[in-house]
Coordinates of C-alpha atoms in Angstrom, one line a residue:
Chain A
M1 CA -30.4 17.4 -1.3
T2 CA -33.3 19.5 -2.6
P3 CA -32.2 23.1 -3.1
L4 CA -33.9 25.4 -0.7
P5 CA -35.3 28.7 -2.0
T6 CA -32.4 31.1 -2.4
T7 CA -32.5 34.0 0.1
E8 CA -30.4 37.1 0.0
R9 CA -28.2 35.8 2.9
R10 CA -27.2 32.8 0.8
P11 CA -26.2 34.2 -2.6
L12 CA -24.6 30.9 -3.7
S13 CA -26.8 28.2 -5.1
D14 CA -26.4 24.8 -3.6
R15 CA -24.9 23.5 -6.9
T16 CA -22.2 26.1 -7.1
F17 CA -21.4 25.8 -3.4
G18 CA -21.2 22.0 -3.8
F19 CA -18.7 22.4 -6.6
L20 CA -16.7 25.0 -4.8
L21 CA -16.2 22.6 -1.9
T22 CA -14.1 20.4 -4.2
L23 CA -11.7 23.2 -5.2
P24 CA -9.0 22.6 -2.6
A25 CA -8.8 18.9 -3.7
L26 CA -8.9 20.0 -7.4
V27 CA -6.0 22.5 -6.9
L28 CA -3.9 19.8 -5.2
F29 CA -4.7 17.3 -7.9
G30 CA -3.9 19.8 -10.7
A31 CA -0.6 20.8 -9.1
I32 CA 0.7 17.5 -7.8
V33 CA -0.7 15.0 -10.3
F34 CA -2.0 16.6 -13.5
Y35 CA 0.6 19.2 -14.2
P36 CA 3.5 17.0 -13.4
L37 CA 2.1 14.2 -15.5
V38 CA 1.8 16.5 -18.6
G39 CA 5.2 18.0 -17.8
S40 CA 7.0 14.7 -17.5
L41 CA 5.5 13.4 -20.7
T42 CA 6.6 16.6 -22.5
T43 CA 10.1 16.1 -21.2
S44 CA 10.3 12.9 -23.2
L45 CA 10.6 15.0 -26.4
F46 CA 13.5 17.1 -25.1
E47 CA 17.1 16.7 -24.2
Q48 CA 17.1 17.9 -20.6
S49 CA 19.3 17.5 -17.6
L50 CA 18.2 17.5 -14.0
V51 CA 21.1 19.7 -12.9
Q52 CA 21.4 22.1 -15.7
P53 CA 18.9 24.7 -16.9
G54 CA 17.6 24.8 -20.5
R55 CA 16.5 22.1 -22.9
E56 CA 16.6 21.2 -26.6
F57 CA 13.8 19.7 -28.7
V58 CA 14.9 16.3 -30.1
G59 CA 11.7 14.8 -31.3
L60 CA 11.4 11.1 -30.7
D61 CA 15.2 10.5 -30.2
N62 CA 14.7 9.6 -26.5
F63 CA 12.1 7.0 -27.4
R64 CA 14.5 5.5 -30.0
A65 CA 17.4 5.4 -27.6
V66 CA 15.2 3.8 -24.8
L67 CA 13.7 1.2 -27.1
D68 CA 17.2 0.2 -28.4
D69 CA 18.6 -0.1 -24.9
Q70 CA 16.7 -0.3 -21.6
F71 CA 13.1 -0.9 -22.5
W72 CA 12.9 -4.6 -23.2
P73 CA 14.9 -6.0 -20.3
V74 CA 13.1 -3.5 -18.0
L75 CA 9.8 -4.7 -19.4
W76 CA 10.7 -8.3 -18.9
N77 CA 11.8 -7.7 -15.2
T78 CA 8.6 -5.7 -14.6
L79 CA 6.5 -8.5 -16.0
V80 CA 8.2 -11.2 -13.9
F81 CA 7.9 -9.1 -10.8
T82 CA 4.3 -8.3 -11.5
G83 CA 3.3 -11.8 -12.5
L84 CA 4.9 -13.8 -9.8
G85 CA 4.4 -11.0 -7.3
T86 CA 0.7 -11.3 -7.9
I87 CA 0.2 -15.0 -8.2
A88 CA 2.2 -16.0 -5.1
P89 CA 0.5 -13.7 -2.6
F90 CA -2.9 -14.5 -4.2
L91 CA -2.5 -18.2 -3.6
I92 CA -1.2 -17.7 -0.1
G93 CA -3.9 -15.1 0.7
F94 CA -6.6 -17.3 -0.7
A95 CA -5.5 -20.4 1.2
L96 CA -5.4 -18.4 4.4
A97 CA -8.8 -16.9 3.8
L98 CA -10.3 -20.3 3.3
A99 CA -8.6 -21.6 6.4
L100 CA -9.7 -18.6 8.5
N101 CA -13.3 -18.9 7.2
T102 CA -13.7 -22.1 9.3
R103 CA -14.6 -22.2 12.9
L104 CA -11.0 -22.1 14.0
P105 CA -10.5 -20.9 17.5
G106 CA -9.1 -17.4 17.9
R107 CA -9.6 -16.6 14.2
A108 CA -10.5 -12.9 14.8
L109 CA -7.2 -12.5 16.6
L110 CA -5.3 -14.4 13.9
R111 CA -6.9 -12.3 11.2
G112 CA -5.6 -9.2 12.9
A113 CA -2.2 -10.6 13.5
F114 CA -1.7 -11.7 10.0
L115 CA -2.1 -8.1 8.8
F116 CA 1.2 -7.1 10.5
P117 CA 3.4 -7.6 7.4
W118 CA 1.1 -5.4 5.3
V119 CA 0.7 -2.7 8.0
I120 CA 4.4 -1.9 8.7
P121 CA 6.2 0.6 6.6
G122 CA 7.5 -0.7 3.3
V123 CA 11.2 0.1 4.2
V124 CA 10.9 -2.1 7.3
V125 CA 9.7 -5.0 5.1
S126 CA 12.8 -4.5 3.1
F127 CA 15.1 -4.2 6.1
A128 CA 13.7 -7.5 7.6
W129 CA 14.3 -9.4 4.3
L130 CA 17.7 -7.8 3.7
W131 CA 18.7 -9.2 7.0
I132 CA 17.1 -12.6 6.4
F133 CA 18.8 -12.9 2.9
N134 CA 22.1 -11.6 4.2
A135 CA 24.9 -13.8 2.8
N136 CA 27.2 -14.0 5.8
Y137 CA 24.9 -14.0 8.9
G138 CA 21.4 -14.4 7.3
L139 CA 18.7 -16.6 8.7
L140 CA 17.8 -18.3 5.4
N141 CA 21.4 -19.4 4.8
G142 CA 21.7 -20.5 8.4
I143 CA 18.6 -22.7 8.2
L144 CA 19.5 -24.2 4.8
F145 CA 23.1 -24.9 6.1
R146 CA 21.8 -26.6 9.3
L147 CA 19.5 -28.7 7.1
G148 CA 22.5 -29.6 4.9
L149 CA 20.9 -28.2 1.8
I150 CA 23.7 -25.8 1.1
A151 CA 27.4 -26.2 1.7
E152 CA 28.3 -22.6 1.7
P153 CA 26.5 -19.3 2.0
V154 CA 24.5 -18.1 -1.0
S155 CA 24.3 -14.4 -1.8
W156 CA 20.6 -14.4 -2.6
L157 CA 20.4 -10.7 -3.4
G158 CA 23.8 -10.4 -5.0
D159 CA 23.3 -13.1 -7.6
P160 CA 21.5 -12.1 -10.8
D161 CA 19.9 -15.5 -11.0
T162 CA 18.2 -15.4 -7.5
A163 CA 17.8 -11.6 -6.8
M164 CA 14.5 -11.2 -8.5
Y165 CA 13.0 -14.2 -6.7
A166 CA 14.2 -12.9 -3.4
V167 CA 12.6 -9.6 -4.1
I168 CA 9.4 -11.3 -5.0
V169 CA 9.4 -13.3 -1.8
A170 CA 9.7 -10.1 0.2
K171 CA 6.9 -8.4 -1.8
T172 CA 4.7 -11.5 -1.4
W173 CA 5.1 -11.3 2.4
A174 CA 3.9 -7.7 2.4
S175 CA 1.1 -8.3 -0.1
F176 CA -0.8 -11.5 0.9
P177 CA -2.5 -10.1 4.1
W178 CA -4.5 -7.5 2.1
I179 CA -5.6 -10.2 -0.4
M180 CA -6.5 -12.5 2.6
V181 CA -8.7 -9.8 4.1
M182 CA -10.5 -9.0 0.8
L183 CA -11.2 -12.7 0.0
L184 CA -12.3 -13.4 3.6
A185 CA -14.8 -10.5 3.4
G186 CA -16.0 -12.1 0.1
L187 CA -16.2 -15.6 1.6
Q188 CA -18.4 -14.4 4.4
T189 CA -21.0 -13.4 1.8
V190 CA -21.3 -16.9 0.4
P191 CA -24.7 -18.1 1.6
G192 CA -24.5 -21.2 3.8
V193 CA -27.7 -22.4 2.1
L194 CA -25.9 -22.9 -1.2
H195 CA -23.3 -25.2 0.5
E196 CA -26.0 -27.1 2.3
A197 CA -27.9 -27.7 -0.9
A198 CA -24.8 -28.8 -2.8
G199 CA -23.8 -31.0 0.2
M200 CA -27.2 -32.7 0.1
D201 CA -26.8 -33.3 -3.6
G202 CA -23.6 -35.2 -2.7
A203 CA -21.0 -32.7 -3.7
G204 CA -17.7 -33.1 -1.8
V205 CA -15.5 -30.3 -0.4
L206 CA -13.6 -29.8 -3.6
R207 CA -16.6 -29.8 -5.9
R208 CA -18.4 -27.4 -3.6
F209 CA -15.4 -25.1 -3.7
W210 CA -15.3 -25.3 -7.4
H211 CA -19.1 -24.9 -8.1
V212 CA -20.3 -22.8 -5.2
T213 CA -17.4 -20.8 -3.6
L214 CA -15.4 -19.8 -6.7
P215 CA -18.3 -18.6 -8.8
H216 CA -19.5 -16.5 -5.9
L217 CA -16.1 -14.9 -5.4
R218 CA -15.5 -14.3 -9.1
G219 CA -16.0 -10.5 -8.8
I220 CA -13.8 -10.0 -5.8
I221 CA -11.0 -12.3 -7.1
G222 CA -11.0 -10.2 -10.3
I223 CA -10.8 -6.9 -8.5
V224 CA -8.0 -8.2 -6.1
I225 CA -5.9 -9.6 -8.9
L226 CA -6.3 -6.6 -11.2
L227 CA -5.4 -4.1 -8.4
E228 CA -2.4 -6.1 -7.3
I229 CA -1.2 -6.2 -10.9
I230 CA -1.6 -2.4 -11.2
W231 CA 0.2 -1.8 -7.9
N232 CA 3.0 -4.2 -8.6
F233 CA 3.5 -2.8 -12.1
Q234 CA 4.5 0.5 -10.5
H235 CA 6.0 -0.8 -7.3
F236 CA 9.2 0.9 -6.1
D237 CA 10.0 0.7 -2.4
T238 CA 10.8 -2.9 -1.8
I239 CA 12.9 -3.3 -4.9
Y240 CA 14.8 -0.1 -4.5
V241 CA 15.7 -0.8 -0.9
L242 CA 16.5 -4.5 -1.3
T243 CA 18.6 -4.4 -4.5
G244 CA 18.5 -0.8 -5.9
G245 CA 17.7 -2.6 -9.2
G246 CA 20.8 -4.7 -9.2
P247 CA 22.8 -6.8 -9.4
A248 CA 23.6 -6.0 -13.1
G249 CA 20.1 -4.6 -13.6
A250 CA 18.5 -8.0 -12.8
T251 CA 15.8 -6.4 -10.7
T252 CA 15.4 -3.1 -12.6
T253 CA 11.7 -2.6 -13.1
F254 CA 10.1 0.5 -14.7
A255 CA 9.8 2.4 -11.4
V256 CA 13.5 1.8 -10.6
A257 CA 14.6 2.5 -14.1
V258 CA 12.7 5.8 -14.4
Y259 CA 13.8 6.9 -11.0
D260 CA 17.5 6.1 -11.6
T261 CA 17.6 7.6 -15.1
A262 CA 16.2 10.9 -13.7
F263 CA 17.8 11.2 -10.3
K264 CA 21.1 9.3 -10.7
G265 CA 21.7 9.7 -14.4
F266 CA 20.1 13.2 -14.5
D267 CA 18.7 12.4 -18.0
L268 CA 15.2 13.7 -17.8
G269 CA 14.4 13.2 -21.5
R270 CA 15.2 9.5 -21.4
A271 CA 13.4 9.1 -18.1
G272 CA 10.4 10.8 -19.5
A273 CA 10.4 8.6 -22.6
L274 CA 10.7 5.4 -20.5
G275 CA 8.0 6.7 -18.2
A276 CA 5.7 7.5 -21.2
L277 CA 5.9 3.9 -22.4
W278 CA 5.4 2.7 -18.9
L279 CA 2.3 4.9 -18.5
V280 CA 0.8 3.5 -21.7
L281 CA 1.1 -0.1 -20.5
L282 CA -0.3 1.0 -17.1
L283 CA -3.3 2.7 -18.6
V284 CA -4.2 -0.5 -20.5
L285 CA -4.3 -2.3 -17.2
V286 CA -6.3 0.5 -15.6
V287 CA -8.9 0.5 -18.4
V288 CA -9.2 -3.3 -18.0
Y289 CA -9.7 -2.8 -14.3
V290 CA -12.3 0.0 -14.7
R291 CA -14.3 -2.0 -17.3
F292 CA -14.3 -5.1 -15.0
A293 CA -15.3 -3.1 -11.9
E294 CA -18.2 -1.4 -13.8
R295 CA -19.4 -4.8 -15.2
E296 CA -19.3 -6.3 -11.7
E297 CA -21.2 -3.4 -10.3
Q298 CA -24.0 -3.8 -12.8
S299 CA -24.4 -7.6 -12.3
Chain B
M1 CA -17.8 -37.6 1.8
T2 CA -21.3 -38.9 2.5
A3 CA -24.4 -37.0 1.7
T4 CA -26.2 -37.8 5.0
A5 CA -25.1 -34.8 7.2
H6 CA -27.3 -31.8 6.6
A7 CA -25.6 -29.2 8.7
P8 CA -22.5 -27.9 7.1
A9 CA -19.8 -26.3 9.3
R10 CA -20.5 -22.8 8.1
T11 CA -24.0 -22.2 9.5
A12 CA -23.2 -20.8 12.9
T13 CA -26.8 -20.3 14.0
T14 CA -28.0 -23.9 13.8
P15 CA -27.0 -26.1 16.7
A16 CA -24.7 -28.8 15.5
P17 CA -26.3 -32.2 15.3
A18 CA -24.5 -35.3 16.6
A19 CA -23.1 -36.2 13.2
T20 CA -21.3 -32.9 12.6
P21 CA -18.2 -33.1 14.8
R22 CA -17.0 -36.3 13.0
R23 CA -17.3 -34.6 9.7
R24 CA -15.8 -31.3 10.6
K25 CA -12.6 -32.6 12.0
P26 CA -10.6 -33.2 8.8
G27 CA -11.6 -29.8 7.5
N28 CA -10.5 -28.1 10.7
L29 CA -7.2 -30.0 10.7
G30 CA -6.5 -28.9 7.2
A31 CA -7.4 -25.3 8.2
A32 CA -5.1 -25.4 11.2
A33 CA -2.3 -26.9 9.1
T34 CA -2.7 -24.1 6.5
V35 CA -2.7 -21.5 9.1
A36 CA 0.4 -23.0 10.8
V37 CA 2.5 -23.2 7.5
I38 CA 1.5 -19.7 6.4
G39 CA 2.0 -18.5 10.0
V40 CA 5.7 -19.6 9.8
F41 CA 6.1 -17.5 6.6
A42 CA 4.2 -14.5 8.1
F43 CA 5.6 -14.4 11.6
G44 CA 9.1 -15.9 11.1
P45 CA 10.5 -12.6 9.8
V46 CA 8.7 -10.7 12.6
Y47 CA 10.2 -13.1 15.2
W48 CA 13.7 -12.7 13.6
L49 CA 13.4 -9.0 13.6
L50 CA 12.5 -9.0 17.3
V51 CA 15.2 -11.5 18.3
T52 CA 17.9 -9.6 16.4
A53 CA 16.9 -6.3 18.0
F54 CA 17.4 -7.6 21.5
T55 CA 20.5 -9.8 20.9
P56 CA 24.1 -8.6 21.7
N57 CA 26.3 -8.1 18.6
D58 CA 28.6 -11.1 19.5
D59 CA 25.6 -13.5 19.2
V60 CA 24.2 -11.8 16.1
F61 CA 27.3 -12.0 14.0
R62 CA 27.9 -15.7 13.8
F63 CA 27.2 -18.4 11.3
P64 CA 25.0 -20.4 11.4
P65 CA 22.8 -18.1 13.5
R66 CA 21.1 -19.3 16.7
L67 CA 17.4 -19.6 16.3
W68 CA 16.7 -19.1 20.0
P69 CA 18.2 -16.1 21.7
E70 CA 20.6 -16.8 24.6
H71 CA 21.5 -13.3 25.8
F72 CA 19.3 -10.2 26.1
T73 CA 20.3 -6.6 25.6
L74 CA 18.8 -3.1 25.1
E75 CA 22.1 -1.7 23.8
H76 CA 20.8 -1.3 20.2
F77 CA 17.9 0.8 21.5
A78 CA 20.4 2.9 23.5
N79 CA 22.4 3.3 20.3
L80 CA 19.3 4.7 18.6
A81 CA 18.6 7.1 21.4
D82 CA 22.3 8.4 21.2
N83 CA 22.0 9.1 17.5
A84 CA 21.1 12.8 17.1
V85 CA 20.5 12.4 13.3
L86 CA 17.9 9.7 13.9
G87 CA 16.2 12.1 16.4
R88 CA 16.0 14.7 13.7
Y89 CA 14.4 12.2 11.3
L90 CA 11.9 11.2 14.0
V91 CA 10.9 14.9 14.6
N92 CA 10.6 15.4 10.8
S93 CA 8.4 12.4 10.5
L94 CA 6.2 13.5 13.3
I95 CA 5.8 17.0 12.0
V96 CA 5.2 16.0 8.4
S97 CA 2.8 13.2 9.2
T98 CA 0.8 15.3 11.7
L99 CA 0.4 18.2 9.3
T100 CA -0.5 15.9 6.5
A101 CA -3.2 14.4 8.7
V102 CA -4.6 17.8 9.5
L103 CA -4.6 19.1 5.9
T104 CA -6.0 15.8 4.5
V105 CA -8.9 15.9 7.0
L106 CA -9.8 19.4 6.0
V107 CA -9.5 19.0 2.3
S108 CA -11.2 15.6 2.2
A109 CA -14.0 16.7 4.5
Y110 CA -15.0 19.5 2.1
T111 CA -14.7 17.2 -0.9
A112 CA -16.5 14.3 0.7
Y113 CA -19.4 16.6 1.8
S114 CA -19.7 17.8 -1.7
F115 CA -19.8 14.3 -3.2
S116 CA -22.1 13.0 -0.5
K117 CA -24.8 15.8 -0.2
F118 CA -24.7 17.9 -3.4
R119 CA -25.8 17.0 -6.9
Y120 CA -24.3 19.0 -9.8
R121 CA -23.1 18.4 -13.3
G122 CA -19.7 16.9 -13.5
R123 CA -19.8 15.4 -10.0
R124 CA -19.3 11.8 -11.2
S125 CA -16.3 12.9 -13.4
L126 CA -14.8 14.7 -10.5
M127 CA -15.1 11.6 -8.4
S128 CA -13.4 9.5 -11.0
L129 CA -10.6 12.1 -11.4
I130 CA -9.8 12.1 -7.6
L131 CA -9.9 8.3 -7.6
A132 CA -7.6 8.1 -10.6
S133 CA -4.8 10.1 -9.1
Q134 CA -3.5 7.0 -7.3
M135 CA -3.1 5.1 -10.6
F136 CA -0.4 7.3 -12.0
P137 CA 3.2 6.2 -11.4
Q138 CA 4.9 8.4 -8.8
A139 CA 8.4 8.0 -10.2
L140 CA 7.2 9.6 -13.4
L141 CA 5.4 12.5 -11.7
L142 CA 8.5 13.1 -9.6
I143 CA 10.5 14.2 -12.6
T144 CA 8.5 17.3 -13.0
L145 CA 7.5 17.7 -9.3
Y146 CA 11.2 17.9 -8.5
L147 CA 11.7 20.7 -11.0
V148 CA 8.6 22.6 -9.9
F149 CA 9.4 22.4 -6.2
S150 CA 13.0 23.4 -7.0
A151 CA 11.8 26.4 -9.0
Y152 CA 9.7 27.7 -6.1
G153 CA 12.5 27.0 -3.6
L154 CA 10.4 24.3 -1.9
L155 CA 12.9 21.4 -2.2
N156 CA 14.0 20.4 1.3
S157 CA 10.9 21.8 2.9
Y158 CA 8.1 20.3 4.9
L159 CA 5.6 21.9 2.6
A160 CA 6.7 19.9 -0.4
L161 CA 6.3 16.6 1.5
I162 CA 3.0 17.6 3.1
L163 CA 1.4 18.6 -0.2
S164 CA 2.6 15.4 -1.9
F165 CA 1.5 13.1 0.8
T166 CA -1.9 14.8 1.1
T167 CA -2.6 14.5 -2.6
F168 CA -2.0 10.8 -2.7
T169 CA -3.9 10.1 0.5
L170 CA -6.9 12.1 -0.6
P171 CA -8.6 9.4 -2.7
L172 CA -8.9 6.9 0.2
C173 CA -9.8 9.6 2.7
V174 CA -12.5 11.2 0.6
W175 CA -14.1 7.8 0.1
M176 CA -13.9 6.9 3.7
L177 CA -15.5 10.3 4.8
K178 CA -18.1 10.1 2.0
G179 CA -19.2 6.8 3.4
F180 CA -19.5 8.4 6.8
F181 CA -21.4 11.5 5.6
D182 CA -23.8 9.3 3.6
T183 CA -25.1 8.0 6.9
I184 CA -25.8 11.5 8.3
P185 CA -29.5 12.3 7.6
N186 CA -30.1 15.2 5.3
E187 CA -32.9 16.4 7.7
L188 CA -30.3 17.2 10.3
L189 CA -28.5 19.6 7.9
E190 CA -31.7 20.9 6.4
A191 CA -33.1 21.8 9.8
A192 CA -30.0 23.9 10.6
K193 CA -30.5 25.8 7.3
V194 CA -34.1 26.4 8.1
D195 CA -33.0 27.8 11.4
G196 CA -30.9 30.3 9.4
A197 CA -27.5 28.7 9.5
G198 CA -25.3 29.5 6.5
Q199 CA -23.5 26.9 4.4
G200 CA -20.3 27.4 6.3
A201 CA -22.0 27.1 9.7
V202 CA -23.7 23.9 8.6
I203 CA -20.3 22.3 7.9
H204 CA -18.4 23.6 10.9
R205 CA -21.1 23.6 13.6
I206 CA -23.2 20.5 12.6
L207 CA -21.5 18.2 10.0
L208 CA -17.9 18.1 11.4
P209 CA -18.8 17.8 15.1
V210 CA -21.2 14.9 14.5
S211 CA -18.6 13.2 12.2
L212 CA -15.7 13.4 14.7
P213 CA -15.0 9.6 14.8
G214 CA -14.8 9.5 11.0
L215 CA -12.5 12.5 11.0
V216 CA -10.2 11.0 13.6
A217 CA -10.1 7.7 11.6
T218 CA -9.3 9.6 8.4
G219 CA -6.6 11.7 10.1
L220 CA -5.0 8.6 11.5
F221 CA -5.0 7.0 8.1
A222 CA -3.4 10.0 6.5
F223 CA -0.8 10.1 9.3
I224 CA 0.2 6.5 8.6
R225 CA 0.4 7.2 4.9
G226 CA 2.7 10.1 5.5
W227 CA 4.7 8.1 8.1
N228 CA 5.2 5.2 5.7
D229 CA 6.1 7.1 2.5
F230 CA 9.5 6.5 1.0
I231 CA 9.9 7.7 -2.6
F232 CA 8.7 11.4 -2.1
A233 CA 10.7 11.9 1.1
L234 CA 13.7 10.3 -0.6
T235 CA 13.5 12.6 -3.6
L236 CA 12.2 15.9 -2.4
A237 CA 13.9 16.2 1.0
G238 CA 17.6 16.6 1.9
P239 CA 19.1 15.3 5.1
A240 CA 17.7 18.3 7.2
K241 CA 14.1 17.6 6.3
Q242 CA 14.1 13.9 5.6
T243 CA 11.7 11.6 7.3
L244 CA 12.5 8.2 9.0
P245 CA 12.1 5.8 6.0
P246 CA 14.6 7.3 3.6
G247 CA 16.6 8.5 6.6
L248 CA 17.1 4.9 7.9
V249 CA 18.0 3.7 4.4
N250 CA 20.7 6.5 4.1
T251 CA 22.0 5.9 7.6
Y252 CA 22.1 2.1 7.8
L253 CA 22.5 1.0 4.2
G254 CA 25.2 3.6 3.5
E255 CA 27.8 4.2 6.2
F256 CA 27.1 1.7 8.9
Q257 CA 26.4 -1.2 6.7
A258 CA 27.0 -3.9 9.4
A259 CA 24.8 -2.4 12.1
W260 CA 22.0 -4.9 11.6
P261 CA 20.8 -5.2 15.2
D262 CA 20.5 -1.4 15.4
L263 CA 18.6 -1.4 12.1
M264 CA 16.2 -4.0 13.5
A265 CA 15.7 -2.0 16.6
A266 CA 15.0 1.1 14.5
S267 CA 12.5 -0.9 12.4
L268 CA 10.6 -1.8 15.5
V269 CA 10.5 1.9 16.6
V270 CA 9.3 3.0 13.2
S271 CA 6.6 0.3 13.0
L272 CA 5.3 1.0 16.5
P273 CA 3.0 4.0 15.8
V274 CA 1.6 2.4 12.7
V275 CA 0.8 -0.8 14.5
I276 CA -0.9 1.1 17.3
G277 CA -2.8 3.2 14.7
F278 CA -4.1 0.1 13.0
V279 CA -5.3 -1.5 16.2
V280 CA -7.3 1.7 16.8
L281 CA -8.5 1.7 13.2
Q282 CA -9.6 -2.0 13.1
R283 CA -13.3 -1.0 13.0
Y284 CA -12.8 1.2 9.9
L285 CA -10.3 -1.1 8.3
V286 CA -12.4 -3.4 6.3
A287 CA -14.5 -0.6 4.9
G288 CA -11.4 1.2 3.8
L289 CA -9.8 -1.9 2.5
T290 CA -12.8 -2.9 0.4
S291 CA -12.9 0.5 -1.3
G292 CA -9.7 -0.7 -3.0
A293 CA -7.8 2.4 -2.4
V294 CA -5.5 1.8 0.6
K295 CA -2.1 1.1 -1.0
G296 CA -0.9 2.5 -4.3

């Protein structure tokens, strides 16, 4: 917008006014994101309780304690959840996007219907799967029992060996629709001419997928996977409602561990230290994402 | 696969030559099979949620469960209606989500107008800053937020929830509205200024009225975000001010652990406004989704 000549009735310049318009958002950002971020990171250097006033400077003691104890198992759980929780919905979402990109009857309706698991509140996702995984009356045990695959009910969420996979299944269910929509939007930009040309050169379906479709989707695939990784790395809702981090800490990821340490253990210092380590790892992912997004925008 | 056919399935504009149907069939069968298999995974849980919510307790609590419902009941929904505590959670959810929508529309409209129509130093940095706020882990922020709200006596208040929800909804809503404002011609706003309208009048009498559909979509989005939130409401609000998501967790995963059909009925009720909202939002959905900021 070209600045108009300033008159006495409009003492503010366009630039100043433009900046002032962002003030409400900046105040919210400062109060709800920036200040709490700095505050929580500072807490990691103190011995501080949620329920008692006062705190004592302890240097890096909290970091030492956390690295000796929780950090490594929590990191492993977070990596498993993030890794499988990204790959599984990606494969399902991609397969579905390819299938819906054909001339299937009713595909617009199907695309909308498939969004349902992603649209509903996160706690409802957890409720539905809690009930399906229920050891005594659950649907999964019922089907496996009828098929003769199990002799007696399995406690999917109560067994440390299966709980994490059960949680990942629930998260996969809630994640794949978004990936499907993104990839479908990308697929629709692949020029039909390219496929025609490749088809005339004798390339089969698989080769055309590999040499035409995939290269064209590279950017969107990268963005989708990186964003999923970043979101899964800090995911809380599904895990917390399904298992609360249990059994025996088998599904305790960073989000659950920081939350529990602060709001159940009341130990803000250790929660801050664990959160600081978590944030550093997260920032690495965010930097990778921003770099990738910028490079894609340029090309 | 032979190289003779020259009309691939994907070009919708060209009429299909005689050779095409024979070639397309296996592809379409594969697509239909893929949709069917993933459909079972996607809609199986939805089906089970529906069946359980409308099945009498006697039929629900048996093993192995019946896959097809035999008896129908509305008793679980009646149980919900009788539960005064759930009514309070519902009212809280409605109040908090509505006010979040109003505040979010106001704040993001000013911010988006600034990003869309003004050029000043630091604008790009500000845009990155707003966008970055969704990248920070909320559990970590909550440690300090809890102490701050506690110090100001704002724990267990609607305000704490509204401010938190609004902040984390802002990035998406600012981007949605910026896209909307970008399509409004500068000449329209300039003309008003030439006619003597002040900066405020340009916003409130010209910009906002012509952007009404965008504002409604943004508000609906913010409402859904507030409605769906779990961790902030769980942490910052006690029983009196709690919204439905943590309220349902506390009610059904605590005391009445066995009331699965009631919980499924409640799940349907909580999901209903969101599903309706998304059907209305369909048009804006893909744009919002591709901005990569919807869920954090």
